[in-house]
PDB file of C-alpha atoms in Angstrom:
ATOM      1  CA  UNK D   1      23.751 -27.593  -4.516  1.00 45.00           C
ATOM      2  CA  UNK D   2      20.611 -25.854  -5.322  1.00 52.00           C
ATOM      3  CA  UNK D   3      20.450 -23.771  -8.166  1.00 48.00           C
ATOM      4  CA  UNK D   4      19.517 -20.254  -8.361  1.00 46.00           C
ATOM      5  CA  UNK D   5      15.974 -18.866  -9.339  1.00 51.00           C
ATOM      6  CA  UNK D   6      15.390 -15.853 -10.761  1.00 48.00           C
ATOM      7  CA  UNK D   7      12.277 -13.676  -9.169  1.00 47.00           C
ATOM      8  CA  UNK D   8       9.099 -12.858 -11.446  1.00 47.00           C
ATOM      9  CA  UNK D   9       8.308  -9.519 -11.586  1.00 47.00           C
ATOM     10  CA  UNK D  10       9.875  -6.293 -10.531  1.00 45.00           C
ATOM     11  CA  UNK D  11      12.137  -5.981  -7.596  1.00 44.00           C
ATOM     12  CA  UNK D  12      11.012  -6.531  -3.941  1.00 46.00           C
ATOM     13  CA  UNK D  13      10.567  -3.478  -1.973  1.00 47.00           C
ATOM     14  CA  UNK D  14      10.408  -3.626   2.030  1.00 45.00           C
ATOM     15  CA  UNK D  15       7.064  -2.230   2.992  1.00 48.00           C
ATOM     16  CA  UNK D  16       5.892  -2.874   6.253  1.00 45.00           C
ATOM     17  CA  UNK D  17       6.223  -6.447   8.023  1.00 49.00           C
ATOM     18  CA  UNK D  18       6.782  -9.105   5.551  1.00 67.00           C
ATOM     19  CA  UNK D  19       5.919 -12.883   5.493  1.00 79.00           C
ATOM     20  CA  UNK D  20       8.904 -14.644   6.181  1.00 88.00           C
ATOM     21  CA  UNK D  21      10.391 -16.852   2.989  1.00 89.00           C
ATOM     22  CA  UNK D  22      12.519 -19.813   2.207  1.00 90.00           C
ATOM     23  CA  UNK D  23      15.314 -19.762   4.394  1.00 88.00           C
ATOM     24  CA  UNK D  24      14.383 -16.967   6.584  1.00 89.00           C
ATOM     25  CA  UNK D  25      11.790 -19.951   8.101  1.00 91.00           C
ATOM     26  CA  UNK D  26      13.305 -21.637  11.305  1.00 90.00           C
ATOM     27  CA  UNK D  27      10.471 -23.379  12.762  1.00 91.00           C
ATOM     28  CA  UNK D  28      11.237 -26.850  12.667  1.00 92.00           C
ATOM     29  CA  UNK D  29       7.548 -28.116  10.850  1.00 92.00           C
ATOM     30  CA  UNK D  30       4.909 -26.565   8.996  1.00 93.00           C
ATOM     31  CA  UNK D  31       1.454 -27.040   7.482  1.00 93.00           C
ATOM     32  CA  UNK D  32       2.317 -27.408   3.938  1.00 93.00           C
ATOM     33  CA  UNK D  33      -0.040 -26.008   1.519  1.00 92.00           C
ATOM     34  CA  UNK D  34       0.378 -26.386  -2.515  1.00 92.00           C
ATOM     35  CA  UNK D  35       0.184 -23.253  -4.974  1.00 89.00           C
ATOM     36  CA  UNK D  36      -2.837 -24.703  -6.040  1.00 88.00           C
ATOM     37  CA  UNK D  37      -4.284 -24.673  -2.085  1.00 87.00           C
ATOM     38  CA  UNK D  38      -4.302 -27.966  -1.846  1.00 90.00           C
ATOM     39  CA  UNK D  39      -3.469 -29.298   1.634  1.00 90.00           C
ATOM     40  CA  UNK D  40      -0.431 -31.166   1.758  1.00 90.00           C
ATOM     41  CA  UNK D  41      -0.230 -31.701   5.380  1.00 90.00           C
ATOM     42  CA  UNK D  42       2.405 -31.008   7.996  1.00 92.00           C
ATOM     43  CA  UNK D  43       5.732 -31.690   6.842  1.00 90.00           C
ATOM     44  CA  UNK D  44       9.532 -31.288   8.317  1.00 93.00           C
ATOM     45  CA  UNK D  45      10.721 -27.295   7.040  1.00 91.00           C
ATOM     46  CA  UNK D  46      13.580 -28.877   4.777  1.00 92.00           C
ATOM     47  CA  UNK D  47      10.920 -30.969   3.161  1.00 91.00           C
ATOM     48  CA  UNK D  48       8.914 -28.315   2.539  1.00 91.00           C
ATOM     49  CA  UNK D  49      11.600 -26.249   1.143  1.00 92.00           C
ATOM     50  CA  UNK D  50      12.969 -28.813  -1.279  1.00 92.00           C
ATOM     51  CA  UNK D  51       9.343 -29.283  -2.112  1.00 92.00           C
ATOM     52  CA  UNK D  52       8.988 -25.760  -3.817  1.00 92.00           C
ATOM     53  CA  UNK D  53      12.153 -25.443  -4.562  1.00 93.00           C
ATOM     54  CA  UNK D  54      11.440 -28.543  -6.842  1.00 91.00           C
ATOM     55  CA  UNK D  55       8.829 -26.813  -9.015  1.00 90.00           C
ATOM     56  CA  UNK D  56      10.749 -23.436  -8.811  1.00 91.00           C
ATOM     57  CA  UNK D  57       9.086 -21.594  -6.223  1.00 93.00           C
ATOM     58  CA  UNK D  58       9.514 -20.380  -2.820  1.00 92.00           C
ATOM     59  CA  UNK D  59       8.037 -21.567   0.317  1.00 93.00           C
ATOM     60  CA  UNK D  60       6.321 -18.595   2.243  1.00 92.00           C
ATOM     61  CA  UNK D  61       4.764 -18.660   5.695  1.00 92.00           C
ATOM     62  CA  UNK D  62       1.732 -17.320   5.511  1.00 89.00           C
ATOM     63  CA  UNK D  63      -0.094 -18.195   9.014  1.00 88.00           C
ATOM     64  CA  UNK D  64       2.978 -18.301  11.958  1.00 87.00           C
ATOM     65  CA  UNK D  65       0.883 -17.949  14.897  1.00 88.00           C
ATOM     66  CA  UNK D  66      -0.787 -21.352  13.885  1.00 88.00           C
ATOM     67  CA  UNK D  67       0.967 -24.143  15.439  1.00 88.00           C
ATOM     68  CA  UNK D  68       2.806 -25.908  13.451  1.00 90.00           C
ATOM     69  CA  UNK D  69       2.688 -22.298  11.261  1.00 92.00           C
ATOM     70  CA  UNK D  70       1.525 -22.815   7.934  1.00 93.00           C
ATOM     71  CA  UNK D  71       3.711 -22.529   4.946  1.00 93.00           C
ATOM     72  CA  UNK D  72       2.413 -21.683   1.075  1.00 92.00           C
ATOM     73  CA  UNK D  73       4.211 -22.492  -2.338  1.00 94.00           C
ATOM     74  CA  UNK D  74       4.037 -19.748  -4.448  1.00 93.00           C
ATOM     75  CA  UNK D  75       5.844 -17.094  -6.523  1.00 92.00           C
ATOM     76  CA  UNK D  76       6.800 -14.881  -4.222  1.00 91.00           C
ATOM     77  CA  UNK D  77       8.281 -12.319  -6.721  1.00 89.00           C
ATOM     78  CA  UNK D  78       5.007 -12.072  -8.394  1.00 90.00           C
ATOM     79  CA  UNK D  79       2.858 -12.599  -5.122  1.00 88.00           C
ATOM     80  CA  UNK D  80       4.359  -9.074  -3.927  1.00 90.00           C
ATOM     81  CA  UNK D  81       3.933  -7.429  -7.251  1.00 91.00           C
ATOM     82  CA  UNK D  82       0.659  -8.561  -6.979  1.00 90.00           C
ATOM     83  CA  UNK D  83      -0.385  -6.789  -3.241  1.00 88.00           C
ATOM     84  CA  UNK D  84       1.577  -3.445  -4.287  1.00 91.00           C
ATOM     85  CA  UNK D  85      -0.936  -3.216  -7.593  1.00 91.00           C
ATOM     86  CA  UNK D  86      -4.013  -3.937  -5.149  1.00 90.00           C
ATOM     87  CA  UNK D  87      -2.162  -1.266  -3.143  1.00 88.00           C
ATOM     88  CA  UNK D  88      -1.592   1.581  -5.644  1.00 87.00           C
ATOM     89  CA  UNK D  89      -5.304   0.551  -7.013  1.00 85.00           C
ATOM     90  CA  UNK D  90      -6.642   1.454  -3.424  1.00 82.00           C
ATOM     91  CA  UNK D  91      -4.964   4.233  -3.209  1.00 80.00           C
ATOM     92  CA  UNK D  92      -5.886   5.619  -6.630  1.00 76.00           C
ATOM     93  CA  UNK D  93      -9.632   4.747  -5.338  1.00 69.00           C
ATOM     94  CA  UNK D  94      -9.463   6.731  -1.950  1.00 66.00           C
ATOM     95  CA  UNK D  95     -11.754  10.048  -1.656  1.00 61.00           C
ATOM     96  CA  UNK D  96      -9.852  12.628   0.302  1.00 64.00           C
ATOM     97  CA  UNK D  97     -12.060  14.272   2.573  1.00 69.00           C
ATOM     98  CA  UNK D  98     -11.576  18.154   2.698  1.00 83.00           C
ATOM     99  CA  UNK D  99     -13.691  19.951   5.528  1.00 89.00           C
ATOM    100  CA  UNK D 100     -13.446  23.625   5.642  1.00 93.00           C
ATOM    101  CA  UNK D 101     -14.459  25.542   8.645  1.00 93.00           C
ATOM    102  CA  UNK D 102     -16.447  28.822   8.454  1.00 94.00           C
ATOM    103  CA  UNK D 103     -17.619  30.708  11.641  1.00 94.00           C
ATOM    104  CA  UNK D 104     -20.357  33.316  12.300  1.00 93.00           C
ATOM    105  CA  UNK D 105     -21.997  35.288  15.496  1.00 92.00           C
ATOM    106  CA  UNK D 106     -25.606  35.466  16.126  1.00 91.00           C
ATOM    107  CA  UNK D 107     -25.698  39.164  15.621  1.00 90.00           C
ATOM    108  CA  UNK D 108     -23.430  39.245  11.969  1.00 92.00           C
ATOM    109  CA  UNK D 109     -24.042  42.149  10.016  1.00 93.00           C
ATOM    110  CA  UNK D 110     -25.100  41.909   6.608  1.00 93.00           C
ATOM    111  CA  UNK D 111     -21.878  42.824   4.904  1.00 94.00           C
ATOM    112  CA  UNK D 112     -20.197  40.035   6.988  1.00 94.00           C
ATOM    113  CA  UNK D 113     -22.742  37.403   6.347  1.00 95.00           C
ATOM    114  CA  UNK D 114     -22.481  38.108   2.652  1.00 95.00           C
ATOM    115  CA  UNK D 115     -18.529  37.711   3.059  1.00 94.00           C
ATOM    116  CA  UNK D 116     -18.800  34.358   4.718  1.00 95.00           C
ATOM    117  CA  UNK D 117     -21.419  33.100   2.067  1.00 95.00           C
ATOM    118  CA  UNK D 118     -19.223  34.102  -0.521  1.00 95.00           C
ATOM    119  CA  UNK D 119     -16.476  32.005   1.720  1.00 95.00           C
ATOM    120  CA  UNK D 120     -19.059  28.863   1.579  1.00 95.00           C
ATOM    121  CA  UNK D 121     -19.872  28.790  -2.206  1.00 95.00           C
ATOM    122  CA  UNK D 122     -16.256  29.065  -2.895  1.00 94.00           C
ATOM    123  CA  UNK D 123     -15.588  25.922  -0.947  1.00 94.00           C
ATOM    124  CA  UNK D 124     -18.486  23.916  -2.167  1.00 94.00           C
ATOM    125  CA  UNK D 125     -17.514  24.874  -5.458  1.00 94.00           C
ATOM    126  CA  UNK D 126     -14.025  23.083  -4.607  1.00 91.00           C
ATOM    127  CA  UNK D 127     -15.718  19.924  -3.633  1.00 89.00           C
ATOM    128  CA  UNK D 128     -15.427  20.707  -0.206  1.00 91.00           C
ATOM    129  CA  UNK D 129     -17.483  20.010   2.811  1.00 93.00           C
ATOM    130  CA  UNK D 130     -17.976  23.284   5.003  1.00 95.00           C
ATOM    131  CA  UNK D 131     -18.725  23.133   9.178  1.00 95.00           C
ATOM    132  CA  UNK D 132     -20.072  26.060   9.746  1.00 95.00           C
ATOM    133  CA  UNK D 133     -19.496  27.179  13.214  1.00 95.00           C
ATOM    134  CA  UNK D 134     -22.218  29.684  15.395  1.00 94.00           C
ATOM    135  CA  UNK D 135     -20.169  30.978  18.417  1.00 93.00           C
ATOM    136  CA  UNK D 136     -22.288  32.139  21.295  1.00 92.00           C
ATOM    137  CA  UNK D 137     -21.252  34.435  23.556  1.00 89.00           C
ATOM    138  CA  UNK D 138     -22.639  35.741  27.474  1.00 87.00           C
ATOM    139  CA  UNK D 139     -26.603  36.183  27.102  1.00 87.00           C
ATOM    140  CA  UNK D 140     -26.297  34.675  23.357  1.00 88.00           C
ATOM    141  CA  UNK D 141     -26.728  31.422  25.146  1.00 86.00           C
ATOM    142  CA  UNK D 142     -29.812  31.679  25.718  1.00 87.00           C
ATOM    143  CA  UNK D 143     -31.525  32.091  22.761  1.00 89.00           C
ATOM    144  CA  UNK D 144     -30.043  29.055  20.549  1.00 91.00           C
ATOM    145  CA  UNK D 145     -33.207  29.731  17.759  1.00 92.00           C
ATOM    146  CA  UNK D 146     -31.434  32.853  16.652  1.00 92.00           C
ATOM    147  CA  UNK D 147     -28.209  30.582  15.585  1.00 92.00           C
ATOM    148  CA  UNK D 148     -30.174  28.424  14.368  1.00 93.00           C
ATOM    149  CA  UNK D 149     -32.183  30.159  12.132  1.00 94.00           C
ATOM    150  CA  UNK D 150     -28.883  31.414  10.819  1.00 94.00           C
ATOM    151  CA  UNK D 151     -27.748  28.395   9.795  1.00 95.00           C
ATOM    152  CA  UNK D 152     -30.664  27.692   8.078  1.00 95.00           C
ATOM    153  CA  UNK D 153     -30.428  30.836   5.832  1.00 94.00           C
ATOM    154  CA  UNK D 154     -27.449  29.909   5.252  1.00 95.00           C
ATOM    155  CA  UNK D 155     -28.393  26.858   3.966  1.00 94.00           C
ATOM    156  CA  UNK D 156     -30.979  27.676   2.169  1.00 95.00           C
ATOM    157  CA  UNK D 157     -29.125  30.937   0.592  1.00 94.00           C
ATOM    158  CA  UNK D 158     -26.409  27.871  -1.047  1.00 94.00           C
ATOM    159  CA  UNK D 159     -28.939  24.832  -1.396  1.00 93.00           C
ATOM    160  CA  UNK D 160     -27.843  25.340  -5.189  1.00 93.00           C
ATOM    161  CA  UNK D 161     -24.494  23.851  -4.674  1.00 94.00           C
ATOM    162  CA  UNK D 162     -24.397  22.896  -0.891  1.00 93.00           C
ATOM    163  CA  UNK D 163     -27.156  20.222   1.197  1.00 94.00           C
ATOM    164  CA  UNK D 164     -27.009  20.169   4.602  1.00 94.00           C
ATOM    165  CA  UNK D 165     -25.487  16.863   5.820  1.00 93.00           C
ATOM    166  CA  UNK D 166     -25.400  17.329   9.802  1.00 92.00           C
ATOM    167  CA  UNK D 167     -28.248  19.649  10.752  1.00 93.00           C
ATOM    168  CA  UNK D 168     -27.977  22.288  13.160  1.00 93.00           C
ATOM    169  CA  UNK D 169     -26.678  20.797  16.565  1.00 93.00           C
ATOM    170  CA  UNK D 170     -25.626  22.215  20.276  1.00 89.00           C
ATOM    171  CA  UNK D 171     -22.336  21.485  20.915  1.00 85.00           C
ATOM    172  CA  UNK D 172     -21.107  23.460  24.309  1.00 86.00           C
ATOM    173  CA  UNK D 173     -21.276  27.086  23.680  1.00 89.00           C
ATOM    174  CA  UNK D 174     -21.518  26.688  19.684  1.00 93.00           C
ATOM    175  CA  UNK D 175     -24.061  24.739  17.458  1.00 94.00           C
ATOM    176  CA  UNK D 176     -22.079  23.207  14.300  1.00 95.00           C
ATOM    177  CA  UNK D 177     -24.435  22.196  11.209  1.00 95.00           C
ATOM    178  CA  UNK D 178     -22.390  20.661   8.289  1.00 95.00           C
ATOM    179  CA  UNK D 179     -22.798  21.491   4.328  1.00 95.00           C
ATOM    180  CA  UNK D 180     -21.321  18.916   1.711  1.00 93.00           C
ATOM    181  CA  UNK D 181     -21.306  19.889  -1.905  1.00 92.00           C
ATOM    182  CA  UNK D 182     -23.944  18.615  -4.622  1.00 91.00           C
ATOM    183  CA  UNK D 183     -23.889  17.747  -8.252  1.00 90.00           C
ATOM    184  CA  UNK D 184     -24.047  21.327  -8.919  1.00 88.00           C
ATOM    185  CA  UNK D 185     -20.668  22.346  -7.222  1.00 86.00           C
ATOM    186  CA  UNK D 186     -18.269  23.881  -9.205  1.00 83.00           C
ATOM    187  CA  UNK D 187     -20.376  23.352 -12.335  1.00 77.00           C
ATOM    188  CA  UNK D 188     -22.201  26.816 -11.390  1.00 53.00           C
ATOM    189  CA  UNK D 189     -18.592  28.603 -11.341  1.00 54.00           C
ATOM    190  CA  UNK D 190     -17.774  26.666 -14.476  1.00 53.00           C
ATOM    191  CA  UNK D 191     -20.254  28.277 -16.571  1.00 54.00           C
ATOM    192  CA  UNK D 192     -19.875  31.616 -15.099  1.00 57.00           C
ATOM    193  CA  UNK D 193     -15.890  31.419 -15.966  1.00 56.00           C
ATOM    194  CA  UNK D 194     -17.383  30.449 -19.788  1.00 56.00           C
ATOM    195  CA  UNK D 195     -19.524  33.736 -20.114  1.00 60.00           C
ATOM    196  CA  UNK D 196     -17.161  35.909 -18.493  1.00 61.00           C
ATOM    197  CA  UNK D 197     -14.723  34.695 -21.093  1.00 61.00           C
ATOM    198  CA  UNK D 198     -17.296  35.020 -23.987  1.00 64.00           C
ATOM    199  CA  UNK D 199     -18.052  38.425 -22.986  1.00 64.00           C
ATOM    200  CA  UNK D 200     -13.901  39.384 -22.911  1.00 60.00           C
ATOM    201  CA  UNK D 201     -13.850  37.979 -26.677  1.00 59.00           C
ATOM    202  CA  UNK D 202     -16.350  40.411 -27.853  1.00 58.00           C
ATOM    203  CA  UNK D 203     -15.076  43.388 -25.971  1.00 55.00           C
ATOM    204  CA  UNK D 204     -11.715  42.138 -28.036  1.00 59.00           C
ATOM    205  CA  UNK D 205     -13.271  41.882 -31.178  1.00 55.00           C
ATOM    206  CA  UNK D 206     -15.103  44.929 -31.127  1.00 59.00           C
ATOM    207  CA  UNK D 207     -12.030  47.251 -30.202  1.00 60.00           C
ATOM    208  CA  UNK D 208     -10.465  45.190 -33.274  1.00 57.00           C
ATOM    209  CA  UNK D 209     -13.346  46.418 -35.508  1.00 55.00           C
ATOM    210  CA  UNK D 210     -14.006  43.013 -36.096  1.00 48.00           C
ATOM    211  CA  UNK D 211     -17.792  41.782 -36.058  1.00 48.00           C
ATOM    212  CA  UNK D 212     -20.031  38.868 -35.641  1.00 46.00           C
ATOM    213  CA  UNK D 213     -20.015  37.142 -38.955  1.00 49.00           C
ATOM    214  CA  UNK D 214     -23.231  38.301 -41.140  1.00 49.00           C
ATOM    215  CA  UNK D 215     -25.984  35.517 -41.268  1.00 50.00           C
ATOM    216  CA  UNK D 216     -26.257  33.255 -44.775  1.00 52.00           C
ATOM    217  CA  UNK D 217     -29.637  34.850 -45.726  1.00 51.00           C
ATOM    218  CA  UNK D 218     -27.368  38.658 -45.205  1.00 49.00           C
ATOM    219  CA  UNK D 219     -24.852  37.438 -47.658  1.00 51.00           C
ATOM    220  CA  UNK D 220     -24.326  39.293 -50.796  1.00 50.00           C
ATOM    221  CA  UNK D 221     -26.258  38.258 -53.594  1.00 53.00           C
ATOM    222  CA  UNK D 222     -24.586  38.390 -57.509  1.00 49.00           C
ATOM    223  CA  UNK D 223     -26.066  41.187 -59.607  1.00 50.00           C
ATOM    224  CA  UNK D 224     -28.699  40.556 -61.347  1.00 45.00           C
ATOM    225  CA  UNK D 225     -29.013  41.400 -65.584  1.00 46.00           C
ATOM    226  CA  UNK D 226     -32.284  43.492 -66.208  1.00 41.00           C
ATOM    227  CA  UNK D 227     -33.061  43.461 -69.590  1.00 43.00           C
ATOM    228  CA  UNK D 228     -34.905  46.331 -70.869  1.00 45.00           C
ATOM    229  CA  UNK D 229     -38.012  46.092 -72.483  1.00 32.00           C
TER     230      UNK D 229
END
């Protein structure tokens, strides 16, 4: 009777397609290969089994489209642990993408444009890439330079915190250029959020009647004795 093993690690949890283990393998024969990845050579299933059962691990198929499939000894417990660590470390490691989308006419007025910068900075500022979007219109067509001189303004007007990563480009009856942020995104807003608080402090201490602290060199000085002649 074969005794019971207890698992390394923390419990298994079904992910996806698994490798089959142990008992769970019904191919007759397999490709043995030691935890050390040594090749043991092909070997009847119950063999194999007994075999890493003997030094108290499990016998996982690892390759069952090879023929005879091949068959690993290993801690499974601790093999899965393993891959779900790599996993979460992925994971942790992944940039999220975040494009934005802003779009403009040919023929904005000044008020508008100024809205839809202000739209752009704010997004750049949030580590976000921007596709801005000219949308020609009839007779607009024809005269692509005026879009793309707009984009360019645009471009320039935000090279602070945005660069241009996808220049202006035709696509059907728009032209798309794409902005992604720089160093300077969000550190901009930052320090604007800093003064802006500074300046609400002062306001605060001056309706408190409280002032700046007087300099060293203003400090009161002790009195000093005259002697009379």
């Amino acid at each position: 009777m074969r005794p019971r093993r207890r698992f390394s690690g923390p419990p298994e949890r079904p992910q996806g397609p698994q490798e089959r283990i142990n008992d769970a393998i019904r191919v007759p024969q397999v490709r043995l290969i030691d935890e050390d990845g040594s090749q043991i050579g092909v070997k009847k299933t119950d063999d194999a089994r007994e075999y890493a059962y003997g030094k108290g691990l499990d016998l996982v198929e690892v390759a069952a489209q090879a023929d005879p499939p091949v068959a690993r000894v290993m801690d499974y417990g601790k093999y899965r642990y393993e891959q779900e660590q790599k996993a979460k470390l992925a994971r942790k490691h992944q940039v999220s993408v975040n494009v934005k989308e802003i779009k403009l006419r040919p023929k904005i007025g000044i008020h508008d444009y100024n809205t839809k910068k202000g739209h752009v900075e704010r997004f750049l500022n949030q580590r976000a890439k921007v596709k801005v979007t000219i949308m020609f219109r009839g007779r607009e067509q024809s005269h692509p330079e005026r879009g793309r001189d707009l984009l360019m303004r645009l471009a320039e007007d935000v090279k602070e915190i945005g660069q241009v990563e996808s220049p202006p480009l035709q696509d059907g009856r728009n032209m798309v250029m794409l902005l992604g942020p720089t160093k300077n995104a969000g550190v901009t807003r930052d320090a604007k959020a800093e003064d802006q608080e500074r300046s609400k402090e002062a306001v605060q201490a001056d309706r408190n009647g409280e002032g700046a602290a007087p300099p060293r060199d203003a400090e009161p000085q002790p009195r000093e004795e005259v002697a009379e002649a």
